[in-house]
Short mmCIF file of C-alpha atoms and ligand atoms in Angstrom, two decimals:
data_model
loop_
_atom_site.label_atom_id
_atom_site.label_comp_id
_atom_site.label_asym_id
_atom_site.label_seq_id
_atom_site.Cartn_x
_atom_site.Cartn_y
_atom_site.Cartn_z
CA MET A 1 0.15 0.13 -0.05
CA THR A 2 1.99 3.26 -1.19
CA LEU A 3 0.60 6.54 0.53
CA PRO A 4 0.65 9.50 -1.78
CA LEU A 5 2.57 12.39 -1.42
CA VAL A 6 1.82 15.89 -0.36
CA ILE A 7 4.44 18.31 -0.98
CA ASP A 8 5.07 21.93 0.56
CA THR A 9 7.69 23.64 -1.72
CA ASP A 10 9.72 26.90 -2.67
CA PRO A 11 10.62 26.30 -6.29
CA GLY A 12 13.45 26.81 -6.44
CA ILE A 13 15.73 24.65 -8.79
CA ASP A 14 16.49 21.67 -6.73
CA ASP A 15 12.46 21.60 -5.84
CA SER A 16 11.83 21.90 -9.48
CA LEU A 17 13.45 18.69 -9.77
CA ALA A 18 11.89 17.28 -6.71
CA LEU A 19 8.35 17.72 -7.96
CA THR A 20 9.18 16.23 -11.18
CA LEU A 21 10.23 13.21 -9.62
CA ALA A 22 7.65 12.90 -7.41
CA ALA A 23 5.10 13.40 -10.21
CA ARG A 24 6.41 10.66 -12.05
CA SER A 25 7.55 8.17 -9.69
CA ARG A 26 5.68 5.27 -10.44
CA ASP A 27 4.38 3.30 -7.36
CA ARG A 28 3.44 6.89 -5.39
CA SER A 29 0.65 9.56 -6.23
CA LEU A 30 1.71 13.12 -5.92
CA ALA A 31 -1.50 14.19 -4.41
CA ALA A 32 -1.46 17.96 -4.21
CA VAL A 33 1.15 20.90 -3.76
CA SER A 34 1.46 23.92 -1.16
CA VAL A 35 3.60 26.84 -2.19
CA THR A 36 5.96 28.99 0.36
CA TYR A 37 8.17 31.65 -0.12
CA GLY A 38 11.81 30.88 0.06
CA ASN A 39 13.84 30.73 -2.62
CA THR A 40 11.99 33.07 -4.00
CA THR A 41 8.67 35.25 -3.94
CA LEU A 42 5.74 33.45 -3.28
CA ASP A 43 3.87 34.29 -6.55
CA ARG A 44 6.89 33.52 -8.57
CA ALA A 45 7.06 30.46 -6.89
CA VAL A 46 3.08 29.62 -7.57
CA ARG A 47 3.88 30.10 -11.20
CA ASN A 48 6.98 27.66 -11.02
CA ALA A 49 5.31 25.28 -9.44
CA ARG A 50 2.28 25.09 -11.90
CA LEU A 51 4.88 25.46 -14.84
CA VAL A 52 7.16 22.31 -13.55
CA LEU A 53 4.16 19.81 -12.76
CA ALA A 54 2.59 20.96 -16.36
CA ARG A 55 5.71 19.70 -17.93
CA ALA A 56 6.21 16.56 -15.51
CA ARG A 57 2.66 15.35 -16.16
CA SER A 58 1.81 16.37 -19.58
CA SER A 59 -0.94 13.71 -19.75
CA ALA A 60 -2.60 13.79 -16.33
CA ALA A 61 -5.33 16.16 -15.04
CA PRO A 62 -3.76 19.25 -13.64
CA LEU A 63 -2.50 18.81 -9.93
CA GLN A 64 -4.14 21.35 -7.42
CA VAL A 65 -1.34 24.00 -6.26
CA PHE A 66 -2.22 26.03 -3.01
CA ALA A 67 -0.80 29.54 -2.17
CA GLY A 68 0.68 29.95 1.25
CA ALA A 69 2.54 32.32 2.88
CA GLU A 70 4.53 35.20 1.38
CA ARG A 71 6.94 35.58 4.26
CA PRO A 72 8.18 34.04 7.80
CA LEU A 73 6.41 34.19 10.92
CA GLN A 74 8.16 37.04 12.55
CA ARG A 75 11.55 37.57 10.52
CA PRO A 76 11.98 39.82 7.43
CA LEU A 77 11.27 38.08 3.97
CA VAL A 78 14.81 37.32 2.24
CA THR A 79 14.73 35.30 -0.68
CA ALA A 80 17.84 33.45 -3.04
CA LYS A 81 17.81 35.00 -6.10
CA GLU A 82 21.58 34.84 -6.14
CA THR A 83 21.09 31.00 -5.89
CA HIS A 84 17.72 30.46 -7.99
CA GLY A 85 18.41 33.27 -10.45
CA PRO A 86 15.57 35.86 -10.99
CA GLU A 87 12.60 34.02 -11.50
CA GLY A 88 13.72 31.21 -9.52
CA LEU A 89 14.49 29.02 -12.14
CA GLY A 90 17.67 29.84 -12.75
CA ASP A 91 18.62 30.77 -16.24
CA HIS A 92 14.99 30.71 -17.52
CA GLU A 93 12.92 33.43 -18.17
CA PRO A 94 9.08 32.35 -17.72
CA PRO A 95 6.08 34.39 -18.36
CA PRO A 96 5.35 36.92 -15.47
CA ALA A 97 3.90 35.61 -12.71
CA PRO A 98 0.31 36.38 -11.66
CA PRO A 99 -0.82 38.03 -8.50
CA VAL A 100 -1.67 35.42 -5.70
CA THR A 101 -3.26 35.79 -2.64
CA ALA A 102 -1.26 34.62 0.41
CA THR A 103 -3.26 32.13 2.50
CA ALA A 104 -2.16 30.24 6.00
CA THR A 105 -4.33 27.29 4.92
CA ALA A 106 -2.60 26.29 1.98
CA LEU A 107 -0.68 23.38 3.54
CA LEU A 108 -4.04 22.19 5.40
CA GLU A 109 -6.05 22.62 1.92
CA ALA A 110 -3.17 20.13 0.23
CA VAL A 111 -3.85 17.65 2.65
CA ARG A 112 -7.48 18.02 2.88
CA VAL A 113 -7.44 17.14 -0.77
CA ALA A 114 -5.24 14.25 -0.84
CA GLY A 115 -8.70 12.92 1.03
CA GLU A 116 -6.57 9.82 2.91
CA PRO A 117 -3.57 9.38 4.83
CA VAL A 118 -0.47 10.91 3.20
CA VAL A 119 3.25 11.43 3.69
CA LEU A 120 4.03 14.99 3.76
CA VAL A 121 7.25 16.44 2.62
CA THR A 122 8.49 20.19 3.17
CA LEU A 123 11.27 21.43 0.77
CA GLY A 124 11.34 25.02 1.84
CA PRO A 125 10.60 26.90 4.87
CA LEU A 126 8.43 25.71 7.46
CA THR A 127 6.33 28.55 7.88
CA ASN A 128 3.31 26.82 5.82
CA LEU A 129 3.55 23.96 8.48
CA ALA A 130 3.70 25.95 11.07
CA LEU A 131 0.79 27.91 10.02
CA ALA A 132 -1.18 24.66 9.47
CA LEU A 133 -0.30 23.27 13.21
CA ARG A 134 -1.72 26.53 14.83
CA HIS A 135 -5.16 26.00 12.58
CA ASP A 136 -5.63 22.51 12.63
CA PRO A 137 -3.45 20.18 14.22
CA ALA A 138 -5.96 17.37 14.64
CA LEU A 139 -6.26 17.12 10.67
CA LEU A 140 -2.55 17.08 10.29
CA ARG A 141 -2.16 14.39 13.35
CA SER A 142 -5.12 12.25 11.57
CA ARG A 143 -3.78 12.43 8.24
CA VAL A 144 -0.29 12.91 8.04
CA THR A 145 1.65 9.47 8.63
CA ARG A 146 5.39 11.16 8.02
CA HIS A 147 6.89 14.22 7.99
CA VAL A 148 10.07 14.38 5.52
CA ALA A 149 11.66 17.76 5.88
CA MET A 150 14.40 18.82 3.70
CA GLY A 151 16.34 20.89 6.16
CA GLY A 152 18.74 21.61 8.96
CA ASN A 153 22.29 20.63 9.37
CA ILE A 154 24.33 18.57 12.43
CA ALA A 155 27.79 18.34 11.03
CA ALA A 156 28.14 19.50 7.50
CA ALA A 157 29.11 22.82 6.05
CA GLY A 158 26.33 25.26 6.44
CA ASN A 159 24.80 27.24 3.46
CA SER A 160 23.36 30.27 5.42
CA GLY A 161 25.80 31.59 7.47
CA GLY A 162 27.77 29.27 10.04
CA LEU A 163 26.06 25.94 10.39
CA ALA A 164 22.57 27.34 9.38
CA GLU A 165 20.70 25.44 6.79
CA PHE A 166 18.37 27.83 4.65
CA ASN A 167 14.99 26.54 5.12
CA VAL A 168 15.27 26.74 8.74
CA TRP A 169 17.68 29.92 8.87
CA CYS A 170 14.44 31.74 6.86
CA ASP A 171 12.18 30.90 9.81
CA PRO A 172 13.47 29.58 12.87
CA GLU A 173 10.18 29.86 14.81
CA ALA A 174 8.35 28.10 12.51
CA ALA A 175 11.03 25.24 12.59
CA ALA A 176 10.69 25.13 16.04
CA GLU A 177 7.20 25.02 16.19
CA VAL A 178 6.92 21.90 13.62
CA PHE A 179 9.73 19.85 15.30
CA ALA A 180 8.15 20.29 18.51
CA ALA A 181 4.65 18.97 17.09
CA GLU A 182 6.73 16.05 16.41
CA LEU A 183 4.31 14.98 13.52
CA GLY A 184 4.17 11.36 12.47
CA GLY A 185 6.01 10.53 15.69
CA GLY A 186 8.74 13.06 14.60
CA THR A 187 9.98 14.71 11.76
CA GLU A 188 12.56 12.89 9.58
CA LEU A 189 15.38 15.52 8.69
CA VAL A 190 17.15 15.28 5.40
CA GLY A 191 19.74 18.11 6.14
CA LEU A 192 22.98 19.09 4.63
CA ASP A 193 24.54 16.49 6.39
CA VAL A 194 23.44 13.97 3.78
CA THR A 195 22.03 16.42 0.85
CA ARG A 196 25.67 17.67 0.25
CA ARG A 197 26.49 14.37 -0.70
CA LEU A 198 24.33 14.40 -3.85
CA VAL A 199 26.10 16.63 -6.57
CA ILE A 200 25.40 16.56 -10.07
CA THR A 201 28.87 17.56 -11.57
CA ALA A 202 29.27 20.79 -13.83
CA ALA A 203 30.28 18.89 -16.80
CA ALA A 204 27.16 16.55 -16.79
CA VAL A 205 25.09 20.01 -16.86
CA GLU A 206 27.05 21.02 -19.54
CA LYS A 207 25.98 17.96 -21.59
CA LEU A 208 22.40 18.61 -20.72
CA ALA A 209 22.76 22.50 -21.85
CA ARG A 210 24.43 20.78 -25.14
CA HIS A 211 22.05 18.05 -25.92
CA PRO A 212 19.83 17.32 -28.89
CA ASP A 213 16.93 16.59 -26.39
CA PRO A 214 14.92 19.70 -25.73
CA ASP A 215 13.86 18.40 -22.91
CA ALA A 216 17.46 17.70 -21.37
CA ARG A 217 18.44 21.36 -22.55
CA TRP A 218 15.62 22.72 -20.37
CA TYR A 219 17.33 21.05 -17.39
CA GLY A 220 20.96 22.29 -18.63
CA ARG A 221 19.19 25.92 -18.46
CA LEU A 222 17.73 25.44 -15.02
CA LEU A 223 20.92 23.84 -13.79
CA GLY A 224 23.20 26.03 -15.17
CA PHE A 225 22.82 29.15 -13.09
CA TYR A 226 23.01 26.65 -10.09
CA VAL A 227 26.32 25.32 -11.12
CA ARG A 228 27.94 28.76 -11.48
CA PHE A 229 26.30 30.04 -7.90
CA HIS A 230 28.52 26.68 -6.58
CA GLN A 231 31.22 27.32 -8.13
CA SER A 232 31.60 30.90 -7.16
CA GLN A 233 30.32 30.36 -3.65
CA GLU A 234 31.64 27.04 -2.73
CA GLY A 235 34.55 26.06 -5.44
CA LEU A 236 32.26 23.03 -6.41
CA ALA A 237 32.42 21.95 -10.31
CA GLY A 238 28.82 20.91 -9.67
CA ALA A 239 25.47 21.42 -8.02
CA VAL A 240 24.07 20.16 -4.61
CA ILE A 241 20.30 18.91 -5.59
CA ASN A 242 19.10 19.12 -2.09
CA ASP A 243 15.30 18.73 -2.21
CA PRO A 244 15.30 15.51 -4.57
CA LEU A 245 17.01 13.55 -1.89
CA ALA A 246 13.78 14.48 0.64
CA VAL A 247 11.38 12.91 -1.62
CA ALA A 248 13.37 9.88 -2.42
CA LEU A 249 13.73 9.40 1.38
CA ALA A 250 10.04 10.05 1.56
CA LEU A 251 9.89 6.87 -1.26
CA GLU A 252 12.51 4.49 0.40
CA PRO A 253 13.29 5.54 3.66
CA ALA A 254 15.51 2.31 3.58
CA TRP A 255 18.02 4.12 1.45
CA GLY A 256 19.03 6.19 4.32
CA ARG A 257 19.93 5.80 8.12
CA ALA A 258 18.23 8.16 10.58
CA GLU A 259 19.44 8.91 14.06
CA ALA A 260 16.71 10.04 16.73
CA LEU A 261 17.94 12.91 18.16
CA ARG A 262 16.86 15.93 20.65
CA LEU A 263 17.00 18.93 18.31
CA ALA A 264 17.15 22.46 19.43
CA VAL A 265 16.78 25.52 16.99
CA ASP A 266 18.78 28.50 17.49
CA ARG A 267 16.62 31.72 17.33
CA ALA A 268 19.15 34.62 17.46
CA ALA A 269 18.87 37.60 15.27
CA ALA A 270 21.76 37.18 13.80
CA THR A 271 24.98 34.85 14.53
CA GLY A 272 23.64 31.50 15.16
CA ARG A 273 20.57 32.04 13.76
CA GLY A 274 18.65 29.08 12.53
CA GLU A 275 21.49 26.41 13.54
CA THR A 276 20.26 23.05 14.75
CA ARG A 277 21.92 21.64 18.01
CA VAL A 278 21.89 18.55 19.87
CA GLY A 279 19.74 19.55 22.93
CA ARG A 280 18.25 18.77 26.03
CA PRO A 281 16.29 15.71 26.82
CA SER A 282 13.26 18.54 26.99
CA ASP A 283 13.81 19.17 23.30
CA PRO A 284 12.02 17.82 20.38
CA GLY A 285 12.47 14.56 18.95
CA VAL A 286 13.53 14.41 15.58
CA ARG A 287 15.09 11.55 13.17
CA VAL A 288 18.24 13.22 11.38
CA TYR A 289 19.48 11.42 8.55
CA ARG A 290 22.97 10.74 8.82
CA ASP A 291 23.88 8.29 6.36
CA VAL A 292 22.23 7.28 2.70
CA ASP A 293 22.95 4.84 -0.27
CA LEU A 294 23.89 7.27 -2.82
CA GLY A 295 24.32 4.43 -5.59
CA ALA A 296 20.37 3.57 -5.25
CA VAL A 297 19.49 7.02 -5.27
CA HIS A 298 21.56 7.97 -8.51
CA ASP A 299 19.56 4.71 -10.10
CA TRP A 300 16.34 6.65 -9.06
CA LEU A 301 17.38 10.10 -10.76
CA LEU A 302 18.83 8.34 -14.06
CA GLY A 303 15.67 5.78 -13.91
CA GLU A 304 12.56 8.75 -13.27
CA LEU A 305 14.46 11.60 -14.96
CA PHE A 306 18.39 12.01 -16.34
CA GLY A 307 18.40 8.73 -17.64
CA PRO A 308 18.02 9.03 -21.24
CA TRP A 309 21.15 11.44 -21.30
CA LEU A 310 22.89 10.97 -18.29
CA THR A 311 25.01 8.28 -16.53
CA ARG A 312 25.79 7.31 -12.70
CA SER A 313 29.40 8.84 -13.51
CA ASP A 314 27.51 11.82 -13.82
CA PHE A 315 27.32 12.39 -10.10
CA LEU A 316 30.22 12.47 -7.45
CA PRO A 317 30.29 9.35 -5.90
O1 RIB B 1 19.14 24.89 2.16
C1 RIB B 1 18.82 24.01 0.94
C2 RIB B 1 16.96 24.46 0.73
O2 RIB B 1 16.69 25.69 0.66
C3 RIB B 1 16.63 23.75 -0.55
O3 RIB B 1 15.62 23.39 -0.05
C4 RIB B 1 16.71 24.62 -1.50
O4 RIB B 1 15.47 24.65 -2.45
C5 RIB B 1 16.35 25.82 -0.42
O5 RIB B 1 14.84 25.80 -0.20
CA1 CA B 2 13.48 24.50 -1.31
#
């Protein structure tokens, strides 16, 4: 019995890959999507989600996409144009984003339309989930069997100052409320400790950009911007594709090894903001992935998306 996925996302380059992979995965159905600010503004993220899902599900009925929060619970809005591009889709220049109305119940609506128990996957800041927990915790506890979040970091290099990871850094208050809820028995954190190991090489992205297949070139334009960012910021000849790993472990948790930890979120104004640290026994219980079967994930990426154009050697071992 496979449970459908509900995804909350801030597309975003790696989110776009994750949405495509979830929409195409043969043995799971992507039931609905809620959207948040994060990598880009809410209106652009909603447009990007609709555009990416239309590409991924060309023959299927359109999927419902719900517009959520346009800023964090308390903190000022900060987006990641320098990482994901001015429109959130790398080098792509999509049509202008139609205006959207931010809501506090987008994630609840997405869970409701799924109509059955789901695996909830969050790929952006946790503002939408925090708002949903404030509005109707009973519905979430009755319908969400697992919450898998791309976010956090225990021992890898951070990407948002110090050890912090962007999704938690954007809205530390939301992250703390979500972890405290211990949804599905405790959030499963797919953080930088494991996502930094999932790297597509610069040569692979160049291969996509030059490929005769226009679909391959679309991914080349999406990822080229991301590779340039990683090269300039981290000297990496490739790009870390974080969000697809959260979908992979939502679909196949056996591809990872998670450790039960008590986790505290640093809610400082500046230094330390958004860092996730092993805390005290009174801190919320989360399950932090510490290891991953990269070969299995590479095979999944190739089988569901990149297989016609790339091979295992196009990902760092
Ligand atoms: O820190 C990486 C995370 O922040 C990813 O989900 C990326 O898409 C951004 O949202
Ligand atoms: Ca994301």
